[in-house]
Amino acid sequence: MPQERKSYWNYIAGLLLFGSNGIVASGIALDSYKIVYLRCIIGITVLLLLFLLTRQKRNVKGYERDLCFLAISGAAMGGNWLFLYEAYQQIGVGTASLLCYCGPVIVMALAPILFHEKLTLHKCLGFLVVLVGVFLINGQAAQEGKTLWGLFCGGMSAVLLREGMSLLRLLGVGCILGGAMLAEMSGKKTRSSFSE
Protein backbone atom coordinates (compact mmCIF):
# COMPACT_ATOMS: atom_id res chain seq x y z
CA MET A 1 0.00 0.00 0.00
CA PRO A 2 2.76 2.59 0.69
CA GLN A 3 4.06 2.18 -2.90
CA GLU A 4 0.56 2.79 -4.28
CA ARG A 5 0.21 5.90 -2.14
CA LYS A 6 3.59 7.21 -3.29
CA SER A 7 2.63 6.57 -6.93
CA TYR A 8 -0.65 8.36 -6.37
CA TRP A 9 1.07 11.45 -4.93
CA ASN A 10 3.64 11.42 -7.74
CA TYR A 11 0.77 11.35 -10.22
CA ILE A 12 -1.01 14.25 -8.48
CA ALA A 13 2.25 16.24 -8.37
CA GLY A 14 2.75 15.63 -12.10
CA LEU A 15 -0.79 16.79 -12.85
CA LEU A 16 -0.35 19.94 -10.80
CA LEU A 17 3.02 20.69 -12.35
CA PHE A 18 1.83 20.14 -15.91
CA GLY A 19 -1.58 21.72 -15.33
CA SER A 20 -0.11 24.93 -13.92
CA ASN A 21 2.12 25.38 -16.98
CA GLY A 22 -0.19 27.82 -18.75
CA ILE A 23 -0.98 29.81 -15.63
CA VAL A 24 2.70 30.27 -14.82
CA ALA A 25 3.57 31.10 -18.44
CA SER A 26 0.82 33.71 -18.70
CA GLY A 27 2.35 35.52 -15.74
CA ILE A 28 5.84 35.74 -17.27
CA ALA A 29 6.54 39.11 -18.87
CA LEU A 30 8.49 37.75 -21.84
CA ASP A 31 7.64 37.03 -25.45
CA SER A 32 6.48 33.47 -26.09
CA TYR A 33 9.58 32.51 -28.06
CA LYS A 34 11.82 33.71 -25.21
CA ILE A 35 9.91 31.56 -22.73
CA VAL A 36 10.34 28.52 -24.99
CA TYR A 37 14.02 29.30 -25.48
CA LEU A 38 14.57 29.53 -21.71
CA ARG A 39 12.67 26.25 -21.17
CA CYS A 40 14.93 24.54 -23.67
CA ILE A 41 18.09 26.00 -22.10
CA ILE A 42 16.97 24.92 -18.63
CA GLY A 43 16.14 21.42 -19.91
CA ILE A 44 19.51 21.04 -21.64
CA THR A 45 21.31 22.29 -18.54
CA VAL A 46 19.51 19.82 -16.28
CA LEU A 47 20.24 16.92 -18.63
CA LEU A 48 23.91 17.88 -18.90
CA LEU A 49 24.15 18.12 -15.11
CA LEU A 50 22.61 14.66 -14.80
CA PHE A 51 25.13 13.31 -17.29
CA LEU A 52 27.99 14.85 -15.36
CA LEU A 53 26.74 13.84 -11.92
CA THR A 54 26.06 10.20 -12.77
CA ARG A 55 29.50 9.78 -14.41
CA GLN A 56 28.33 6.79 -16.39
CA LYS A 57 29.68 5.95 -19.80
CA ARG A 58 27.28 6.99 -22.53
CA ASN A 59 27.02 4.64 -25.45
CA VAL A 60 25.22 6.11 -28.44
CA LYS A 61 26.62 3.61 -30.91
CA GLY A 62 23.77 1.59 -32.32
CA TYR A 63 21.20 4.21 -31.36
CA GLU A 64 21.71 6.60 -34.28
CA ARG A 65 18.23 5.92 -35.71
CA ASP A 66 16.62 6.39 -32.31
CA LEU A 67 18.53 9.64 -31.79
CA CYS A 68 17.21 10.91 -35.12
CA PHE A 69 13.63 10.12 -34.11
CA LEU A 70 14.22 11.68 -30.71
CA ALA A 71 15.41 14.86 -32.45
CA ILE A 72 12.27 14.91 -34.63
CA SER A 73 10.14 14.40 -31.55
CA GLY A 74 11.95 17.24 -29.75
CA ALA A 75 11.50 19.56 -32.73
CA ALA A 76 7.76 18.78 -32.80
CA MET A 77 7.51 19.49 -29.08
CA GLY A 78 9.46 22.73 -29.47
CA GLY A 79 7.11 23.83 -32.25
CA ASN A 80 4.16 22.90 -30.07
CA TRP A 81 5.54 25.05 -27.25
CA LEU A 82 6.14 28.01 -29.58
CA PHE A 83 2.56 27.99 -30.83
CA LEU A 84 1.03 27.12 -27.45
CA TYR A 85 2.80 29.90 -25.55
CA GLU A 86 1.93 32.41 -28.25
CA ALA A 87 -1.70 31.25 -28.01
CA TYR A 88 -1.56 31.69 -24.22
CA GLN A 89 -0.59 35.33 -24.74
CA GLN A 90 -3.05 35.99 -27.57
CA ILE A 91 -6.25 34.23 -26.46
CA GLY A 92 -5.69 33.16 -22.86
CA VAL A 93 -4.81 29.93 -21.13
CA GLY A 94 -8.29 28.34 -21.15
CA THR A 95 -9.05 28.66 -24.85
CA ALA A 96 -5.48 27.85 -25.92
CA SER A 97 -5.42 24.71 -23.76
CA LEU A 98 -8.76 23.51 -25.11
CA LEU A 99 -7.57 23.98 -28.68
CA CYS A 100 -4.26 22.26 -27.97
CA TYR A 101 -5.94 19.21 -26.48
CA CYS A 102 -7.96 18.63 -29.64
CA GLY A 103 -4.81 16.97 -31.01
CA PRO A 104 -5.88 13.36 -30.35
CA VAL A 105 -9.02 13.99 -32.38
CA ILE A 106 -6.89 15.13 -35.31
CA VAL A 107 -4.93 11.89 -35.09
CA MET A 108 -8.17 9.90 -34.84
CA ALA A 109 -9.53 11.60 -37.97
CA LEU A 110 -6.34 10.87 -39.93
CA ALA A 111 -5.91 7.31 -38.59
CA PRO A 112 -7.72 5.66 -41.53
CA ILE A 113 -5.36 7.38 -43.97
CA LEU A 114 -2.11 7.12 -42.02
CA PHE A 115 -2.51 3.87 -40.12
CA HIS A 116 -5.22 2.08 -42.13
CA GLU A 117 -7.44 1.88 -39.04
CA LYS A 118 -11.20 1.44 -39.32
CA LEU A 119 -13.28 4.55 -38.63
CA THR A 120 -16.23 3.45 -36.47
CA LEU A 121 -19.49 5.23 -35.75
CA HIS A 122 -18.35 6.03 -32.21
CA LYS A 123 -15.16 7.66 -33.53
CA CYS A 124 -17.14 9.70 -36.06
CA LEU A 125 -19.57 10.88 -33.38
CA GLY A 126 -16.66 11.79 -31.09
CA PHE A 127 -15.02 13.70 -33.92
CA LEU A 128 -18.27 15.56 -34.63
CA VAL A 129 -18.71 16.53 -30.95
CA VAL A 130 -15.16 17.90 -30.79
CA LEU A 131 -15.65 19.85 -34.04
CA VAL A 132 -18.82 21.42 -32.63
CA GLY A 133 -16.91 22.28 -29.43
CA VAL A 134 -14.05 23.88 -31.36
CA PHE A 135 -16.56 25.83 -33.45
CA LEU A 136 -18.28 27.12 -30.30
CA ILE A 137 -14.94 28.03 -28.68
CA ASN A 138 -13.77 29.85 -31.80
CA GLY A 139 -17.09 31.65 -32.13
CA GLN A 140 -16.99 32.81 -28.51
CA ALA A 141 -13.34 33.83 -28.81
CA ALA A 142 -14.09 35.84 -31.97
CA GLN A 143 -16.96 37.62 -30.21
CA GLU A 144 -14.65 38.50 -27.32
CA GLY A 145 -12.29 40.14 -29.82
CA LYS A 146 -9.56 37.51 -29.58
CA THR A 147 -7.28 37.34 -32.56
CA LEU A 148 -7.40 34.84 -35.37
CA TRP A 149 -3.63 34.55 -34.97
CA GLY A 150 -4.12 33.30 -31.41
CA LEU A 151 -6.74 30.78 -32.53
CA PHE A 152 -4.42 29.64 -35.33
CA CYS A 153 -1.56 29.22 -32.83
CA GLY A 154 -3.77 27.16 -30.51
CA GLY A 155 -4.75 24.89 -33.38
CA MET A 156 -1.19 24.57 -34.64
CA SER A 157 0.03 23.58 -31.18
CA ALA A 158 -2.36 20.62 -31.37
CA VAL A 159 -1.31 19.73 -34.90
CA LEU A 160 2.43 19.91 -34.24
CA LEU A 161 2.44 17.87 -31.07
CA ARG A 162 0.02 15.17 -32.14
CA GLU A 163 1.05 14.94 -35.77
CA GLY A 164 4.70 14.89 -34.78
CA MET A 165 3.96 11.89 -32.60
CA SER A 166 1.85 10.30 -35.35
CA LEU A 167 4.71 10.76 -37.81
CA LEU A 168 6.97 8.86 -35.46
CA ARG A 169 4.40 6.08 -35.15
CA LEU A 170 4.04 5.99 -38.93
CA LEU A 171 7.82 5.64 -39.27
CA GLY A 172 7.73 2.59 -37.02
CA VAL A 173 8.84 4.18 -33.79
CA GLY A 174 6.58 3.50 -30.85
CA CYS A 175 6.59 5.67 -27.81
CA ILE A 176 9.86 7.56 -27.59
CA LEU A 177 10.80 8.27 -24.03
CA GLY A 178 13.96 10.28 -23.56
CA GLY A 179 14.51 8.89 -20.07
CA ALA A 180 14.30 5.29 -21.27
CA MET A 181 16.71 6.06 -24.10
CA LEU A 182 19.18 7.68 -21.72
CA ALA A 183 18.91 4.71 -19.38
CA GLU A 184 19.60 2.28 -22.22
CA MET A 185 22.52 4.31 -23.51
CA SER A 186 24.02 4.37 -20.03
CA GLY A 187 23.94 0.58 -19.91
CA LYS A 188 21.06 0.06 -17.48
CA LYS A 189 18.90 -2.91 -18.26
CA THR A 190 15.49 -1.61 -19.26
CA ARG A 191 12.87 -2.75 -21.70
CA SER A 192 13.29 -0.87 -24.96
CA SER A 193 10.51 1.56 -25.73
CA PHE A 194 11.74 2.47 -29.19
CA SER A 195 10.08 -0.17 -31.24
CA GLU A 196 6.72 -1.75 -30.67
CSV table of C-alpha atoms in Angstrom, one decimal, residues 11-154:
chain,number,residue,atom,x,y,z
A,11,TYR,CA,0.8,11.4,-10.2
A,12,ILE,CA,-1.0,14.2,-8.5
A,13,ALA,CA,2.3,16.2,-8.4
A,14,GLY,CA,2.8,15.6,-12.1
A,15,LEU,CA,-0.8,16.8,-12.9
A,16,LEU,CA,-0.3,19.9,-10.8
A,17,LEU,CA,3.0,20.7,-12.4
A,18,PHE,CA,1.8,20.1,-15.9
A,19,GLY,CA,-1.6,21.7,-15.3
A,20,SER,CA,-0.1,24.9,-13.9
A,21,ASN,CA,2.1,25.4,-17.0
A,22,GLY,CA,-0.2,27.8,-18.8
A,23,ILE,CA,-1.0,29.8,-15.6
A,24,VAL,CA,2.7,30.3,-14.8
A,25,ALA,CA,3.6,31.1,-18.4
A,26,SER,CA,0.8,33.7,-18.7
A,27,GLY,CA,2.4,35.5,-15.7
A,28,ILE,CA,5.8,35.7,-17.3
A,29,ALA,CA,6.5,39.1,-18.9
A,30,LEU,CA,8.5,37.7,-21.8
A,31,ASP,CA,7.6,37.0,-25.4
A,32,SER,CA,6.5,33.5,-26.1
A,33,TYR,CA,9.6,32.5,-28.1
A,34,LYS,CA,11.8,33.7,-25.2
A,35,ILE,CA,9.9,31.6,-22.7
A,36,VAL,CA,10.3,28.5,-25.0
A,37,TYR,CA,14.0,29.3,-25.5
A,38,LEU,CA,14.6,29.5,-21.7
A,39,ARG,CA,12.7,26.3,-21.2
A,40,CYS,CA,14.9,24.5,-23.7
A,41,ILE,CA,18.1,26.0,-22.1
A,42,ILE,CA,17.0,24.9,-18.6
A,43,GLY,CA,16.1,21.4,-19.9
A,44,ILE,CA,19.5,21.0,-21.6
A,45,THR,CA,21.3,22.3,-18.5
A,46,VAL,CA,19.5,19.8,-16.3
A,47,LEU,CA,20.2,16.9,-18.6
A,48,LEU,CA,23.9,17.9,-18.9
A,49,LEU,CA,24.2,18.1,-15.1
A,50,LEU,CA,22.6,14.7,-14.8
A,51,PHE,CA,25.1,13.3,-17.3
A,52,LEU,CA,28.0,14.9,-15.4
A,53,LEU,CA,26.7,13.8,-11.9
A,54,THR,CA,26.1,10.2,-12.8
A,55,ARG,CA,29.5,9.8,-14.4
A,56,GLN,CA,28.3,6.8,-16.4
A,57,LYS,CA,29.7,6.0,-19.8
A,58,ARG,CA,27.3,7.0,-22.5
A,59,ASN,CA,27.0,4.6,-25.4
A,60,VAL,CA,25.2,6.1,-28.4
A,61,LYS,CA,26.6,3.6,-30.9
A,62,GLY,CA,23.8,1.6,-32.3
A,63,TYR,CA,21.2,4.2,-31.4
A,64,GLU,CA,21.7,6.6,-34.3
A,65,ARG,CA,18.2,5.9,-35.7
A,66,ASP,CA,16.6,6.4,-32.3
A,67,LEU,CA,18.5,9.6,-31.8
A,68,CYS,CA,17.2,10.9,-35.1
A,69,PHE,CA,13.6,10.1,-34.1
A,70,LEU,CA,14.2,11.7,-30.7
A,71,ALA,CA,15.4,14.9,-32.5
A,72,ILE,CA,12.3,14.9,-34.6
A,73,SER,CA,10.1,14.4,-31.5
A,74,GLY,CA,12.0,17.2,-29.8
A,75,ALA,CA,11.5,19.6,-32.7
A,76,ALA,CA,7.8,18.8,-32.8
A,77,MET,CA,7.5,19.5,-29.1
A,78,GLY,CA,9.5,22.7,-29.5
A,79,GLY,CA,7.1,23.8,-32.2
A,80,ASN,CA,4.2,22.9,-30.1
A,81,TRP,CA,5.5,25.0,-27.3
A,82,LEU,CA,6.1,28.0,-29.6
A,83,PHE,CA,2.6,28.0,-30.8
A,84,LEU,CA,1.0,27.1,-27.5
A,85,TYR,CA,2.8,29.9,-25.6
A,86,GLU,CA,1.9,32.4,-28.2
A,87,ALA,CA,-1.7,31.3,-28.0
A,88,TYR,CA,-1.6,31.7,-24.2
A,89,GLN,CA,-0.6,35.3,-24.7
A,90,GLN,CA,-3.1,36.0,-27.6
A,91,ILE,CA,-6.3,34.2,-26.5
A,92,GLY,CA,-5.7,33.2,-22.9
A,93,VAL,CA,-4.8,29.9,-21.1
A,94,GLY,CA,-8.3,28.3,-21.1
A,95,THR,CA,-9.1,28.7,-24.8
A,96,ALA,CA,-5.5,27.9,-25.9
A,97,SER,CA,-5.4,24.7,-23.8
A,98,LEU,CA,-8.8,23.5,-25.1
A,99,LEU,CA,-7.6,24.0,-28.7
A,100,CYS,CA,-4.3,22.3,-28.0
A,101,TYR,CA,-5.9,19.2,-26.5
A,102,CYS,CA,-8.0,18.6,-29.6
A,103,GLY,CA,-4.8,17.0,-31.0
A,104,PRO,CA,-5.9,13.4,-30.3
A,105,VAL,CA,-9.0,14.0,-32.4
A,106,ILE,CA,-6.9,15.1,-35.3
A,107,VAL,CA,-4.9,11.9,-35.1
A,108,MET,CA,-8.2,9.9,-34.8
A,109,ALA,CA,-9.5,11.6,-38.0
A,110,LEU,CA,-6.3,10.9,-39.9
A,111,ALA,CA,-5.9,7.3,-38.6
A,112,PRO,CA,-7.7,5.7,-41.5
A,113,ILE,CA,-5.4,7.4,-44.0
A,114,LEU,CA,-2.1,7.1,-42.0
A,115,PHE,CA,-2.5,3.9,-40.1
A,116,HIS,CA,-5.2,2.1,-42.1
A,117,GLU,CA,-7.4,1.9,-39.0
A,118,LYS,CA,-11.2,1.4,-39.3
A,119,LEU,CA,-13.3,4.6,-38.6
A,120,THR,CA,-16.2,3.4,-36.5
A,121,LEU,CA,-19.5,5.2,-35.7
A,122,HIS,CA,-18.3,6.0,-32.2
A,123,LYS,CA,-15.2,7.7,-33.5
A,124,CYS,CA,-17.1,9.7,-36.1
A,125,LEU,CA,-19.6,10.9,-33.4
A,126,GLY,CA,-16.7,11.8,-31.1
A,127,PHE,CA,-15.0,13.7,-33.9
A,128,LEU,CA,-18.3,15.6,-34.6
A,129,VAL,CA,-18.7,16.5,-31.0
A,130,VAL,CA,-15.2,17.9,-30.8
A,131,LEU,CA,-15.6,19.9,-34.0
A,132,VAL,CA,-18.8,21.4,-32.6
A,133,GLY,CA,-16.9,22.3,-29.4
A,134,VAL,CA,-14.1,23.9,-31.4
A,135,PHE,CA,-16.6,25.8,-33.5
A,136,LEU,CA,-18.3,27.1,-30.3
A,137,ILE,CA,-14.9,28.0,-28.7
A,138,ASN,CA,-13.8,29.9,-31.8
A,139,GLY,CA,-17.1,31.6,-32.1
A,140,GLN,CA,-17.0,32.8,-28.5
A,141,ALA,CA,-13.3,33.8,-28.8
A,142,ALA,CA,-14.1,35.8,-32.0
A,143,GLN,CA,-17.0,37.6,-30.2
A,144,GLU,CA,-14.6,38.5,-27.3
A,145,GLY,CA,-12.3,40.1,-29.8
A,146,LYS,CA,-9.6,37.5,-29.6
A,147,THR,CA,-7.3,37.3,-32.6
A,148,LEU,CA,-7.4,34.8,-35.4
A,149,TRP,CA,-3.6,34.5,-35.0
A,150,GLY,CA,-4.1,33.3,-31.4
A,151,LEU,CA,-6.7,30.8,-32.5
A,152,PHE,CA,-4.4,29.6,-35.3
A,153,CYS,CA,-1.6,29.2,-32.8
A,154,GLY,CA,-3.8,27.2,-30.5
